[in-house]
Short mmCIF file of C-alpha atoms in Angstrom, two decimals:
data_model
loop_
_atom_site.label_atom_id
_atom_site.label_comp_id
_atom_site.label_asym_id
_atom_site.label_seq_id
_atom_site.Cartn_x
_atom_site.Cartn_y
_atom_site.Cartn_z
CA UNK A 22 -17.17 -12.09 -27.37
CA UNK A 23 -15.53 -9.13 -29.10
CA UNK A 24 -18.59 -6.88 -28.70
CA UNK A 25 -18.49 -7.31 -24.94
CA UNK A 26 -14.74 -6.77 -24.97
CA UNK A 27 -15.10 -3.54 -26.89
CA UNK A 28 -17.81 -2.19 -24.62
CA UNK A 29 -15.67 -2.78 -21.58
CA UNK A 30 -12.50 -1.26 -23.04
CA UNK A 31 -12.81 2.06 -24.78
CA UNK A 32 -9.41 3.50 -25.50
CA UNK A 33 -7.23 5.40 -27.94
CA UNK A 34 -3.79 6.97 -28.09
CA UNK A 35 -3.55 10.69 -28.77
CA UNK A 36 -0.05 11.65 -29.95
CA UNK A 37 -0.47 14.95 -31.83
CA UNK A 38 -1.23 18.46 -30.64
CA UNK A 39 -4.76 19.64 -31.29
CA UNK A 40 -3.46 22.76 -33.01
CA UNK A 41 -1.70 20.57 -35.59
CA UNK A 42 -4.23 20.19 -38.39
CA UNK A 43 -2.44 19.14 -41.57
CA UNK A 44 0.30 16.61 -42.26
CA UNK A 45 1.20 17.02 -45.94
CA UNK A 46 2.04 13.83 -47.86
CA UNK A 47 1.81 15.16 -51.40
CA UNK A 48 0.11 17.60 -53.67
CA UNK A 49 -3.32 15.99 -53.70
CA UNK A 50 -3.27 13.72 -50.63
CA UNK A 51 -2.90 14.64 -46.99
CA UNK A 52 -3.80 13.68 -43.45
CA UNK A 53 -6.17 15.94 -41.57
CA UNK A 54 -6.61 15.95 -37.81
CA UNK A 55 -9.83 17.37 -36.34
CA UNK A 56 -10.12 19.29 -33.09
CA UNK A 57 -11.47 16.14 -31.40
CA UNK A 58 -8.21 14.34 -32.30
CA UNK A 59 -9.77 12.07 -34.92
CA UNK A 60 -7.91 11.69 -38.21
CA UNK A 61 -9.04 11.61 -41.82
CA UNK A 62 -7.20 11.17 -45.10
CA UNK A 63 -7.96 13.60 -47.91
CA UNK A 64 -7.40 12.32 -51.45
CA UNK A 65 -8.54 14.43 -54.37
CA UNK A 66 -10.29 16.89 -52.04
CA UNK A 67 -12.46 14.09 -50.61
CA UNK A 68 -12.28 12.10 -47.40
CA UNK A 69 -11.33 8.46 -47.94
CA UNK A 70 -13.86 5.83 -46.82
CA UNK A 71 -13.17 2.13 -46.30
CA UNK A 72 -9.74 0.64 -46.91
CA UNK A 73 -6.73 2.68 -48.06
CA UNK A 74 -3.07 1.76 -48.45
CA UNK A 75 -0.86 4.68 -47.47
CA UNK A 76 2.95 4.49 -47.44
CA UNK A 77 2.82 0.68 -47.62
CA UNK A 78 0.47 0.42 -44.63
CA UNK A 79 -3.26 -0.35 -44.65
CA UNK A 80 -5.77 1.87 -42.85
CA UNK A 81 -9.54 1.73 -42.47
CA UNK A 82 -11.89 4.71 -42.45
CA UNK A 83 -15.55 4.71 -41.43
CA UNK A 84 -18.44 6.05 -43.52
CA UNK A 85 -17.71 9.57 -42.27
CA UNK A 86 -14.07 9.34 -43.29
CA UNK A 87 -12.77 8.99 -39.72
CA UNK A 88 -9.75 6.72 -39.32
CA UNK A 89 -10.51 3.68 -37.16
CA UNK A 90 -8.18 2.46 -34.45
CA UNK A 91 -8.40 -0.64 -32.28
CA UNK A 92 -10.75 -3.47 -33.23
CA UNK A 93 -12.42 -3.27 -36.64
CA UNK A 94 -15.03 -5.67 -38.03
CA UNK A 95 -15.45 -5.69 -41.80
CA UNK A 96 -17.40 -8.27 -43.82
CA UNK A 97 -17.42 -10.64 -40.86
CA UNK A 98 -13.63 -10.44 -40.37
CA UNK A 99 -11.85 -8.88 -37.41
CA UNK A 100 -8.83 -6.60 -37.83
CA UNK A 101 -6.79 -4.56 -35.39
CA UNK A 102 -5.31 -1.10 -35.97
CA UNK A 103 -2.65 0.27 -33.65
CA UNK A 104 -2.65 3.78 -32.21
CA UNK A 105 -1.46 5.20 -35.55
CA UNK A 106 -4.30 3.47 -37.39
CA UNK A 107 -2.02 0.98 -39.15
CA UNK A 108 -3.54 -2.51 -39.55
CA UNK A 109 -1.51 -5.09 -37.64
CA UNK A 110 -0.21 -8.44 -38.86
CA UNK A 111 1.48 -11.35 -37.08
CA UNK A 112 1.38 -12.25 -33.40
CA UNK A 113 0.07 -9.29 -31.43
CA UNK A 114 -0.50 -8.98 -27.68
CA UNK A 115 -3.57 -6.88 -26.84
CA UNK A 116 -4.50 -6.22 -23.21
CA UNK A 117 -2.55 -9.27 -22.09
CA UNK A 118 -4.10 -11.61 -24.69
CA UNK A 119 -2.24 -12.93 -27.74
CA UNK A 120 -3.86 -12.85 -31.19
CA UNK A 121 -2.64 -13.73 -34.67
CA UNK A 122 -3.42 -11.69 -37.77
CA UNK A 123 -2.52 -13.08 -41.20
CA UNK A 124 -0.79 -11.14 -43.98
CA UNK A 125 -4.12 -9.54 -44.88
CA UNK A 126 -4.60 -8.42 -41.28
CA UNK A 127 -7.48 -10.85 -40.62
CA UNK A 128 -7.68 -12.27 -37.08
CA UNK A 129 -7.25 -16.04 -37.09
CA UNK A 130 -9.00 -18.73 -35.07
CA UNK A 131 -8.42 -22.45 -34.70
CA UNK A 132 -5.08 -24.15 -35.34
CA UNK A 133 -2.43 -22.07 -37.07
CA UNK A 134 1.18 -22.93 -37.93
CA UNK A 135 3.53 -20.00 -37.41
CA UNK A 136 7.26 -20.29 -37.96
CA UNK A 137 7.12 -24.08 -37.81
CA UNK A 138 5.19 -24.06 -34.54
CA UNK A 139 1.52 -24.87 -34.08
CA UNK A 140 -0.70 -22.54 -32.08
CA UNK A 141 -4.36 -22.75 -31.15
CA UNK A 142 -6.66 -19.72 -31.00
CA UNK A 143 -10.17 -19.87 -29.57
CA UNK A 144 -13.32 -18.53 -31.26
CA UNK A 145 -12.49 -15.05 -29.95
CA UNK A 146 -9.02 -15.21 -31.48
CA UNK A 147 -7.20 -15.54 -28.17
CA UNK A 148 -4.26 -17.94 -27.95
CA UNK A 149 -4.84 -20.94 -25.71
CA UNK A 150 -2.49 -23.62 -24.48
CA UNK A 151 1.19 -23.04 -25.19
CA UNK A 152 2.41 -19.55 -24.41
CA UNK A 153 3.14 -17.72 -27.64
CA UNK A 154 4.81 -14.52 -26.43
CA UNK A 155 7.43 -13.81 -23.82
CA UNK A 156 7.73 -11.07 -21.23
CA UNK A 157 9.26 -7.85 -22.55
CA UNK A 158 13.04 -7.77 -22.29
CA UNK A 159 13.14 -4.56 -20.30
CA UNK A 160 9.97 -5.24 -18.35
CA UNK A 161 7.76 -2.39 -19.47
CA UNK A 162 4.28 -1.81 -20.71
CA UNK A 163 2.14 1.12 -21.76
CA UNK A 164 -1.40 2.02 -22.56
CA UNK A 165 -3.68 5.01 -22.78
CA UNK A 166 -7.41 5.27 -22.41
CA UNK A 167 -9.98 7.99 -22.90
CA UNK A 168 -13.69 8.51 -22.71
CA UNK A 169 -15.78 7.53 -25.76
CA UNK A 170 -15.84 9.85 -28.75
CA UNK A 171 -19.00 9.63 -30.80
CA UNK A 172 -17.02 10.35 -33.95
CA UNK A 173 -14.53 7.57 -33.41
CA UNK A 174 -14.90 3.82 -33.29
CA UNK A 175 -14.62 2.12 -29.93
CA UNK A 176 -11.09 0.82 -29.71
CA UNK A 177 -8.35 -0.49 -27.49
CA UNK A 178 -4.68 0.36 -27.45
CA UNK A 179 -2.26 -2.57 -27.61
CA UNK A 180 0.28 -2.96 -24.86
CA UNK A 181 3.73 -2.01 -26.09
CA UNK A 182 5.98 -4.95 -25.30
CA UNK A 183 8.98 -3.81 -27.31
CA UNK A 184 12.20 -4.00 -25.30
CA UNK A 185 14.17 -0.79 -24.97
CA UNK A 186 17.92 -0.61 -25.29
CA UNK A 187 20.17 0.82 -22.62
CA UNK A 188 21.60 3.67 -24.68
CA UNK A 189 20.50 7.24 -24.11
CA UNK A 190 20.07 8.95 -20.77
CA UNK A 191 21.60 7.17 -17.83
CA UNK A 192 21.43 8.46 -14.30
CA UNK A 193 22.61 7.44 -10.89
CA UNK A 194 19.70 7.91 -8.59
CA UNK A 195 21.14 7.77 -5.09
CA UNK A 196 17.44 8.06 -4.40
CA UNK A 197 16.25 8.70 -0.91
CA UNK A 198 13.34 6.52 0.06
CA UNK A 199 10.43 6.76 2.42
CA UNK A 200 10.16 3.74 4.66
CA UNK A 201 6.69 2.35 5.09
CA UNK A 202 4.53 -0.64 4.43
CA UNK A 203 1.39 0.95 3.04
CA UNK A 204 0.41 3.25 0.17
CA UNK A 205 -3.29 2.55 0.49
CA UNK A 206 -5.75 4.96 -1.13
CA UNK A 207 -9.02 5.95 0.52
CA UNK A 208 -11.88 4.28 -1.32
CA UNK A 209 -9.76 1.46 -2.76
CA UNK A 210 -9.19 -2.00 -1.34
CA UNK A 211 -6.50 -2.26 1.31
CA UNK A 212 -3.33 -3.75 -0.14
CA UNK A 213 -1.79 -6.91 1.30
CA UNK A 214 1.59 -6.56 2.99
CA UNK A 215 3.35 -9.67 1.74
CA UNK A 216 6.50 -7.68 0.96
CA UNK A 217 7.90 -4.67 2.84
CA UNK A 218 8.18 -1.61 0.61
CA UNK A 219 10.00 1.70 0.34
CA UNK A 220 8.62 4.67 -1.60
CA UNK A 221 11.35 6.13 -3.84
CA UNK A 222 10.25 9.76 -3.56
CA UNK A 223 13.42 11.37 -4.90
CA UNK A 224 13.42 9.01 -7.88
CA UNK A 225 9.84 10.01 -8.62
CA UNK A 226 10.82 13.67 -8.61
CA UNK A 227 13.89 13.01 -10.78
CA UNK A 228 11.80 11.15 -13.35
CA UNK A 229 9.40 14.09 -13.44
CA UNK A 230 12.33 16.45 -13.94
CA UNK A 231 13.77 14.38 -16.81
CA UNK A 232 10.39 14.03 -18.47
CA UNK A 233 9.62 17.74 -18.24
CA UNK A 234 13.05 18.55 -19.62
CA UNK A 235 12.19 16.53 -22.72
CA UNK A 236 8.77 18.15 -22.99
CA UNK A 237 10.20 21.65 -22.64
CA UNK A 238 12.82 20.94 -25.30
CA UNK A 239 9.99 19.87 -27.62
CA UNK A 240 8.00 23.02 -26.92
CA UNK A 241 5.43 21.26 -24.72
CA UNK A 242 4.13 22.39 -21.36
CA UNK A 243 5.67 20.58 -18.37
CA UNK A 244 3.49 18.12 -16.51
CA UNK A 245 2.32 18.91 -13.00
CA UNK A 246 2.59 16.23 -10.31
CA UNK A 247 -1.00 15.66 -9.22
CA UNK A 248 -1.40 14.36 -5.66
CA UNK A 249 -4.32 12.04 -6.47
CA UNK A 250 -2.55 10.58 -9.52
CA UNK A 251 0.58 10.20 -7.39
CA UNK A 252 -1.36 8.15 -4.84
CA UNK A 253 -2.90 5.98 -7.55
CA UNK A 254 0.47 5.46 -9.27
CA UNK A 255 2.10 4.35 -6.01
CA UNK A 256 -0.89 2.16 -5.26
CA UNK A 257 -0.56 0.49 -8.69
CA UNK A 258 3.17 -0.14 -8.28
CA UNK A 259 2.67 -1.68 -4.84
CA UNK A 260 -0.37 -3.60 -6.12
CA UNK A 261 1.83 -5.29 -8.75
CA UNK A 262 4.51 -6.07 -6.18
CA UNK A 263 2.18 -7.50 -3.55
CA UNK A 264 0.11 -9.57 -6.01
CA UNK A 265 3.04 -10.70 -8.18
CA UNK A 266 1.92 -9.54 -11.62
CA UNK A 267 2.95 -7.03 -14.27
CA UNK A 268 0.11 -5.74 -16.41
CA UNK A 269 -2.29 -2.84 -16.86
CA UNK A 270 -5.10 -5.19 -15.87
CA UNK A 271 -5.06 -6.57 -12.32
CA UNK A 272 -5.65 -10.26 -11.58
CA UNK A 273 -9.30 -9.46 -10.77
CA UNK A 274 -9.79 -7.68 -14.10
CA UNK A 275 -9.74 -4.04 -12.97
CA UNK A 276 -7.60 -1.23 -14.36
CA UNK A 277 -6.32 2.10 -13.14
CA UNK A 278 -9.26 3.80 -14.86
CA UNK A 279 -11.62 1.81 -12.63
CA UNK A 280 -9.75 3.08 -9.59
CA UNK A 281 -9.93 6.68 -10.80
CA UNK A 282 -13.66 6.35 -11.29
CA UNK A 283 -14.12 4.70 -7.89
CA UNK A 284 -12.44 7.56 -6.05
CA UNK A 285 -14.29 10.16 -8.13
CA UNK A 286 -11.35 11.53 -10.12
CA UNK A 287 -12.57 13.49 -13.14
CA UNK A 288 -10.83 13.27 -16.53
CA UNK A 289 -11.53 12.94 -20.23
CA UNK A 290 -8.31 11.20 -21.21
CA UNK A 291 -5.85 9.23 -19.13
CA UNK A 292 -2.85 7.00 -19.71
CA UNK A 293 -0.55 4.64 -17.88
CA UNK A 294 3.07 3.51 -18.24
CA UNK A 295 4.53 0.71 -16.14
CA UNK A 296 8.04 -0.69 -15.87
CA UNK A 297 10.41 -2.34 -13.42
CA UNK A 298 14.06 -3.19 -12.98
CA UNK A 299 16.34 -4.49 -10.25
CA UNK A 300 19.11 -1.91 -10.39
CA UNK A 301 18.16 1.78 -10.41
CA UNK A 302 14.76 3.42 -9.92
CA UNK A 303 15.61 6.46 -12.08
CA UNK A 304 16.60 4.12 -14.93
CA UNK A 305 12.87 3.47 -15.29
CA UNK A 306 12.73 6.77 -17.16
CA UNK A 307 15.28 5.53 -19.70
CA UNK A 308 13.30 2.35 -20.23
CA UNK A 309 10.16 4.36 -20.94
CA UNK A 310 11.91 6.95 -23.07
CA UNK A 311 13.55 4.36 -25.31
CA UNK A 312 10.18 2.79 -26.15
CA UNK A 313 8.02 4.66 -28.71
CA UNK A 314 4.75 3.82 -27.00
CA UNK A 315 5.89 4.96 -23.58
CA UNK A 316 7.54 8.05 -24.99
CA UNK A 317 4.28 8.96 -26.76
CA UNK A 318 2.49 8.99 -23.41
CA UNK A 319 5.16 11.14 -21.79
CA UNK A 320 5.14 13.59 -24.71
CA UNK A 321 1.38 13.65 -25.22
CA UNK A 322 0.41 17.35 -25.46
CA UNK A 323 -3.10 16.56 -24.20
CA UNK A 324 -1.78 15.43 -20.82
CA UNK A 325 -1.22 18.14 -18.21
CA UNK A 326 -1.00 16.12 -15.00
CA UNK A 327 0.92 13.04 -13.92
CA UNK A 328 1.47 10.84 -10.92
CA UNK A 329 4.74 8.92 -10.71
CA UNK A 330 4.88 6.07 -8.25
CA UNK A 331 8.16 4.20 -7.73
CA UNK A 332 8.14 1.49 -5.09
CA UNK A 333 10.97 -0.78 -3.97
CA UNK A 334 9.85 -4.22 -2.89
CA UNK A 335 10.40 -7.91 -3.59
CA UNK A 336 13.93 -7.14 -4.86
CA UNK A 337 12.80 -4.80 -7.62
CA UNK A 338 11.94 -1.19 -8.37
CA UNK A 339 8.39 -1.02 -9.73
CA UNK A 340 7.35 2.15 -11.51
CA UNK A 341 4.01 3.54 -12.68
CA UNK A 342 3.20 6.77 -14.49
CA UNK A 343 -0.48 7.77 -14.43
CA UNK A 344 -1.43 10.62 -16.77
CA UNK A 345 -4.53 12.76 -17.22
CA UNK A 346 -5.61 16.01 -18.84
#
């Protein structure tokens, strides 16, 4: 059920600096961002409530004028707003599950014909039977999660499965690696050792350098490599290698936020980027940078710490970035 789903997953993407309060759109209409990172739309000196079409995109605002993100239920219909608040249409993958939203943004159930193909969606809107979406071209995924905000609806952030192109920054890593077969973390389950692994320490440091260069150029504070986040990021990369999956959610249904809570790591907002390739560990940065969702995490002004875990194993370089404030 959606209610259960929402209670279990409370997340939102924060992509603007807290000091940034107004985004002018015209003389009498403007976006306003509060200190708690919630957004409102001012039209005629009043906050908009309910539905509003802005720049050809639909948004929904609660009774207090706060823009909703994630899952929205209105008049018995389910809608989904991405991290910018824009209502989604078409086939959308959310936390590994595929949903279909019609042209009005309403989540569909039952049998639906899309592009000449027939798909079936269960009562919760999740696609069943024939696979309806493919793996991302450049093998990357991103999400961000934070603690509940009483002024904002409970929401989830969709995985970004857009492929990134190969233009932009390219680097030759010549990365030194640390031989070993374990990146276990105290307090977390011991990882299997199906595949031998090498920790790509120099690649991790190079990715941090490239990311902080971008942040500095944009006037943002550089991120600090946090030892605990580093351990968790390496653990996640090896976890995906050893258990043969690629997702923010593990096969047993846990996420990195569950691991952080288990080991007692304190935060109010946290995010995760994942990616892999078979050629160059530092190229993982380019994959992330060329994708808007991943780039938003790396350039999030609310993040001050990061762990970057790059592991070589099973003929691939698996990378994880774990962020926190």
